[in-house]
Coordinates of C-alpha atoms and ligand atoms in Angstrom, one line a residue:
M1 CA -68.9 12.8 26.4
K2 CA -69.2 14.9 23.2
N3 CA -66.5 13.6 20.8
S4 CA -67.8 14.9 17.6
L5 CA -69.1 18.4 17.9
T6 CA -70.4 20.6 15.1
V7 CA -71.3 24.3 15.4
G8 CA -74.7 24.4 13.6
D9 CA -74.2 27.6 11.7
S10 CA -70.6 26.8 10.9
P11 CA -68.8 29.4 8.7
Q12 CA -67.1 28.6 5.4
L13 CA -63.7 27.6 6.8
V14 CA -60.9 27.7 4.3
A15 CA -58.4 24.9 4.2
G16 CA -54.8 26.0 5.0
R17 CA -56.0 29.1 7.0
F18 CA -55.5 29.4 10.7
N19 CA -58.9 28.9 12.2
V20 CA -59.7 30.2 15.7
L21 CA -62.9 29.4 17.6
I22 CA -64.0 31.8 20.3
V23 CA -66.6 30.3 22.6
Y24 CA -68.1 32.6 25.2
F25 CA -70.7 32.8 28.0
S26 CA -72.1 36.3 28.5
A27 CA -75.2 37.1 30.4
T28 CA -75.1 40.9 30.3
G29 CA -72.8 41.6 27.4
N30 CA -69.3 42.4 28.8
T31 CA -67.7 39.1 27.9
A32 CA -69.4 39.3 24.4
K33 CA -67.7 42.8 23.9
I34 CA -64.3 41.4 24.7
A35 CA -64.9 38.3 22.5
Q36 CA -65.8 40.7 19.7
A37 CA -62.7 42.8 20.2
A38 CA -60.6 39.6 20.2
E39 CA -62.3 38.4 17.0
T40 CA -61.4 41.7 15.3
R41 CA -57.8 41.5 16.4
F42 CA -57.3 37.8 15.4
K43 CA -58.7 38.7 11.9
E44 CA -56.3 41.7 11.6
L45 CA -53.5 39.2 12.4
G46 CA -54.7 37.0 9.5
A47 CA -56.7 34.3 11.3
D48 CA -60.2 33.1 10.3
V49 CA -62.5 33.4 13.4
T50 CA -65.7 31.8 14.4
T51 CA -67.5 33.0 17.5
Y52 CA -70.0 30.8 19.4
D53 CA -72.3 31.9 22.3
I54 CA -72.9 29.2 25.0
T55 CA -74.9 31.4 27.3
S56 CA -78.3 29.8 26.7
C57 CA -79.2 26.2 27.5
A58 CA -79.8 25.7 23.8
G59 CA -76.3 27.1 23.0
R60 CA -74.7 24.5 25.3
R61 CA -76.8 21.7 23.9
K62 CA -75.6 22.2 20.3
E63 CA -72.6 20.2 19.3
I64 CA -69.3 21.8 18.3
D65 CA -66.9 20.2 15.9
F66 CA -63.4 21.3 17.1
E67 CA -61.8 19.5 14.2
P68 CA -61.5 22.4 11.8
Y69 CA -60.0 24.8 14.4
Q70 CA -56.3 25.0 15.3
A71 CA -57.1 26.8 18.6
V72 CA -59.9 27.7 20.9
V73 CA -60.5 30.7 23.1
F74 CA -62.9 30.4 26.1
G75 CA -64.5 33.6 27.5
A76 CA -66.5 33.8 30.7
P77 CA -67.6 36.2 33.4
I78 CA -66.3 35.4 36.9
Y79 CA -69.0 34.3 39.2
S80 CA -67.9 33.9 42.9
C81 CA -64.3 33.5 41.9
R82 CA -64.8 30.8 39.2
A83 CA -66.4 30.5 35.8
P84 CA -70.2 30.1 36.0
R85 CA -71.2 26.6 37.2
V86 CA -73.2 25.8 34.1
M87 CA -70.2 26.7 31.9
R88 CA -67.8 24.6 34.1
E89 CA -70.2 21.6 33.7
W90 CA -70.3 22.2 30.0
L91 CA -66.5 22.4 29.7
K92 CA -66.2 19.1 31.5
T93 CA -68.0 17.4 28.6
L94 CA -65.5 18.5 25.9
D95 CA -62.7 16.6 24.2
G96 CA -59.8 19.1 23.6
Q97 CA -57.9 16.8 21.2
R98 CA -54.6 18.4 22.4
K99 CA -55.7 21.7 20.7
K100 CA -54.2 24.9 22.0
A101 CA -56.5 27.0 24.1
S102 CA -56.7 30.3 25.9
I103 CA -59.0 31.6 28.6
F104 CA -60.3 35.1 29.3
F105 CA -62.6 36.5 32.0
T106 CA -64.5 39.6 32.6
Y107 CA -65.2 40.6 36.2
G108 CA -66.6 43.4 38.3
G109 CA -63.5 44.3 40.3
F110 CA -63.8 42.0 43.2
G111 CA -62.6 38.4 43.6
V112 CA -60.7 36.8 40.7
H113 CA -58.8 33.7 42.0
P114 CA -59.0 30.8 41.5
A115 CA -60.9 31.4 38.3
H116 CA -57.9 31.1 36.0
Y117 CA -56.4 28.2 37.9
S118 CA -59.6 26.2 38.2
T119 CA -60.7 26.7 34.6
R120 CA -57.3 25.8 33.3
Q121 CA -57.4 22.7 35.4
I122 CA -60.7 21.7 33.8
L123 CA -59.4 22.4 30.3
E124 CA -56.2 20.4 30.8
E125 CA -58.3 17.5 32.2
R126 CA -60.2 17.7 28.9
A127 CA -56.9 17.5 26.9
F128 CA -56.6 21.2 25.9
I129 CA -53.2 22.9 26.1
V130 CA -53.7 26.2 27.7
V131 CA -51.2 28.9 26.4
S132 CA -52.5 32.1 28.0
S133 CA -55.2 33.7 30.2
A134 CA -56.5 37.2 30.9
E135 CA -59.0 39.2 32.9
F136 CA -60.8 42.3 31.8
L137 CA -62.8 44.7 33.9
G138 CA -66.6 44.9 33.2
A139 CA -69.5 46.7 34.8
H140 CA -70.7 44.4 37.7
T141 CA -73.9 42.6 36.9
F142 CA -75.4 43.8 40.2
N143 CA -75.1 47.4 39.0
L144 CA -78.5 46.5 37.4
G145 CA -79.8 46.5 41.0
G146 CA -77.9 49.5 42.4
W147 CA -74.2 48.5 42.8
R148 CA -71.7 51.0 41.3
A149 CA -68.8 48.7 40.5
M150 CA -66.8 49.2 37.3
E151 CA -69.3 51.5 35.6
G152 CA -68.4 52.2 32.0
R153 CA -66.1 49.1 31.7
P154 CA -64.8 47.6 29.6
D155 CA -63.4 50.9 28.3
A156 CA -60.6 51.9 25.9
S157 CA -57.9 50.7 28.3
D158 CA -59.5 47.3 28.6
F159 CA -59.9 47.0 24.8
E160 CA -56.3 47.9 24.3
M161 CA -55.3 45.2 26.8
A162 CA -57.6 42.8 24.8
K163 CA -55.6 43.6 21.7
Q164 CA -52.3 42.9 23.5
Y165 CA -53.8 39.6 24.8
V166 CA -54.7 38.5 21.3
D167 CA -51.2 39.4 20.0
I168 CA -49.5 37.3 22.6
T169 CA -52.0 34.5 22.3
Y170 CA -51.9 34.3 18.5
K171 CA -48.1 33.9 18.6
R172 CA -48.5 31.0 21.0
F173 CA -51.3 29.5 18.9
T174 CA -49.3 29.5 15.7
G175 CA -46.1 28.3 17.4
E176 CA -44.1 31.5 16.7
D177 CA -43.8 31.5 20.5
D178 CA -43.7 27.9 21.8
E179 CA -44.3 28.8 25.5
I180 CA -47.5 27.7 27.3
L181 CA -49.2 29.4 30.3
G182 CA -47.0 29.5 33.4
E183 CA -48.0 28.7 36.9
L184 CA -51.1 30.4 38.2
E185 CA -52.3 31.4 41.7
A186 CA -54.2 28.5 43.2
T187 CA -56.3 28.8 46.3
E188 CA -56.4 27.3 49.8
R189 CA -60.2 27.2 49.7
T190 CA -61.7 23.7 49.1
E191 CA -64.3 23.1 46.4
E192 CA -66.9 23.0 49.2
Q193 CA -65.9 26.4 50.5
L194 CA -66.0 27.8 47.0
D195 CA -69.4 26.2 46.5
A196 CA -70.6 27.9 49.7
M197 CA -69.3 31.3 48.4
E198 CA -71.8 30.9 45.5
K199 CA -74.6 31.4 48.0
F200 CA -73.6 35.0 48.5
R201 CA -75.4 36.0 45.3
F202 CA -78.7 35.2 47.0
T203 CA -78.0 37.5 49.9
V204 CA -77.8 40.2 47.2
L205 CA -80.6 39.0 44.8
T206 CA -83.3 38.5 47.3
Q207 CA -86.2 38.8 44.8
F208 CA -85.9 36.8 41.6
P209 CA -86.7 38.7 38.4
T210 CA -90.4 39.2 38.1
R211 CA -92.8 41.1 35.8
D212 CA -95.0 41.6 38.8
G213 CA -98.3 41.6 36.9
E214 CA -97.0 44.0 34.2
E215 CA -98.0 43.3 30.6
C216 CA -95.3 42.6 28.1
S217 CA -94.9 41.8 24.4
M218 CA -94.2 38.1 25.1
C219 CA -91.1 38.0 22.9
L220 CA -89.8 35.0 24.9
V221 CA -86.2 36.4 25.0
C222 CA -86.0 36.0 28.8
E223 CA -86.9 32.3 28.5
E224 CA -84.7 31.6 25.5
I225 CA -81.6 33.3 26.9
C226 CA -81.9 32.0 30.5
P227 CA -78.7 30.0 31.2
G228 CA -80.3 28.1 34.0
G229 CA -83.5 27.1 32.3
A230 CA -85.2 28.9 35.2
M231 CA -87.4 31.5 33.5
D232 CA -91.0 30.8 32.3
A233 CA -91.9 33.7 30.0
A234 CA -95.6 32.8 29.9
S235 CA -96.1 33.3 33.7
G236 CA -93.1 35.6 34.2
K237 CA -92.1 33.3 37.1
V238 CA -88.6 32.0 37.9
D239 CA -87.7 28.6 39.3
G240 CA -85.5 29.6 42.2
G241 CA -83.8 26.2 42.3
K242 CA -82.4 26.8 38.8
C243 CA -81.8 30.5 38.8
I244 CA -78.1 31.4 38.8
A245 CA -78.7 35.2 39.4
C246 CA -77.0 36.1 36.1
L247 CA -79.6 38.8 35.3
A248 CA -79.5 38.0 31.6
C249 CA -83.3 38.2 31.5
V250 CA -83.3 41.6 33.2
A251 CA -80.6 43.0 30.9
N252 CA -82.1 41.7 27.7
C253 CA -85.8 42.3 28.2
P254 CA -86.8 44.7 25.4
D255 CA -89.8 46.0 27.3
N256 CA -87.7 46.5 30.5
V257 CA -90.5 45.0 32.6
L258 CA -88.4 42.5 34.6
K259 CA -87.7 43.9 38.1
I260 CA -85.4 42.8 40.9
N261 CA -84.9 44.0 44.4
D262 CA -82.9 47.2 45.2
M263 CA -79.3 46.0 45.9
S264 CA -77.9 49.4 47.1
A265 CA -77.5 48.4 50.8
S266 CA -75.6 45.2 49.8
W267 CA -73.2 47.3 47.6
L268 CA -72.1 49.3 50.7
R269 CA -71.8 46.0 52.7
K270 CA -69.7 44.5 49.9
L271 CA -67.3 47.4 49.9
E272 CA -66.9 47.2 53.6
M273 CA -66.4 43.4 53.6
E274 CA -63.8 43.7 50.8
Q275 CA -62.1 46.7 52.5
E276 CA -62.5 48.6 49.2
T277 CA -63.9 51.9 48.1
R278 CA -65.6 52.7 44.8
E279 CA -62.5 54.5 43.7
S280 CA -60.1 51.7 44.6
I281 CA -62.3 49.2 42.7
Q282 CA -62.5 51.5 39.7
A283 CA -58.7 51.9 39.6
K284 CA -58.1 48.2 38.9
K285 CA -56.6 47.3 35.5
S286 CA -57.2 44.4 33.1
R287 CA -54.4 41.9 33.1
I288 CA -52.8 39.2 30.9
Y289 CA -51.3 35.9 32.3
V290 CA -48.6 34.2 30.2
Ligands
FMN1 C1 -73.7 35.5 40.3 C2 -72.6 36.5 40.0 C3 -71.4 36.4 40.7 C4 -70.4 37.3 40.4 N1 -69.2 37.1 41.1 C5 -68.2 38.0 40.9 C6 -66.9 37.9 41.6 O1 -66.7 36.9 42.3 N2 -66.0 38.8 41.3 C7 -66.2 39.9 40.5 O2 -65.3 40.7 40.4 N3 -67.4 40.0 39.8 C8 -68.3 39.1 40.0 N4 -69.5 39.2 39.2 C9 -69.6 40.3 38.2 C10 -69.3 39.7 36.8 O3 -68.2 38.9 36.8 C11 -69.1 40.8 35.8 O4 -70.1 41.8 35.8 C12 -69.0 40.3 34.4 O5 -68.3 41.2 33.5 C13 -70.3 39.9 33.7 O6 -70.1 39.5 32.4 P1 -71.2 39.4 31.3 O7 -71.7 40.8 31.1 O8 -70.5 38.9 30.1 O9 -72.3 38.5 31.8 C14 -70.5 38.3 39.5 C15 -71.8 38.4 38.8 C16 -72.8 37.5 39.0 C17 -74.1 37.6 38.3
SF4_2 S1 -88.1 39.4 27.7 FE1 -89.5 40.9 28.6 S2 -90.9 41.3 26.9 FE2 -89.9 39.4 26.4 S3 -91.2 37.8 27.2 FE3 -89.7 38.2 28.8 S4 -90.6 39.7 30.1 FE4 -91.8 39.7 28.2
SF4_3 S1 -84.1 33.7 35.6 FE1 -82.2 33.7 36.8 S2 -80.8 32.4 35.6 FE2 -82.5 32.9 34.3 S3 -81.8 34.7 33.1 FE3 -83.0 35.5 34.9 S4 -81.4 35.8 36.5 FE4 -80.5 34.5 34.9

């Protein structure tokens, strides 16, 4: 267990200030955008803020010292109704030291629960006190392969909700509001059933990202960013046993040479399965849980 964690490039934290740490996982940038909006708002309210990206394996290997922070915000995309497995495993190594914490997710307009409930459960087991949670709409990762879910999100309405989320959360962090997060929607699904749901991604991503013989500038970004440690930049090949289908490599390749299969047919199947239309999905709103 990591008891003494230190963010490597720690900022100059000023004694006596209210220090908030925002830790986030973001494969394709939506969660990072909300983290950035939250940082801006916390600062407007007078807090000092440090953000830390745990998307890559290297990011999760680095130790974080929670000591200087009064409160911690955890941001994640929803993957099959939970936080990404690699992030859940990382959270289970932390020592919350009875610090106040908050959770936020971005998601593509489909399943949400039990993400809030299960992440809160992990954080409370690690001795954090969870005071709030929120979900924000974001373009679905699989839009990179032809889905059309939540295009253009997060948008102004989502960022406005992020501001309200920070206003509520900051009051709870500082003790101006001494409430903590109320009861959340659990699930009747077992861990095994939730684990089985994770396999759905590979009925959608049927061809792992590949350069398919194309030349590239060999910047190594795809390998460095890969949260599963699955990408080998030199060969352009992916270890299918480690790939979590996050598409960070595809989204971040500067040469745009990493290709996946066309997912358009699975988009139509998904809408039918969920009894949704593109319009009904698009009409969903970001939400705060208190
Ligand atoms: C493997 C995988 C599983 C996903 N599962 C869900 C899901 O259960 N419900 C949902 O609405 N969106 C789901 N999404 C979409 C992401 O939650 C959404 O696009 C999110 O904003 C991505 O965040 P990021 O850009 O920070 O990586 C999934 C995406 C991936 C890659
Ligand atoms: S990110 Fe793209 S350009 Fe960089 S090494 Fe990977 S495939 Fe090549
Ligand atoms: S190889 Fe798989 S796990 Fe790694 S970044 Fe690409 S999609 Fe994500």
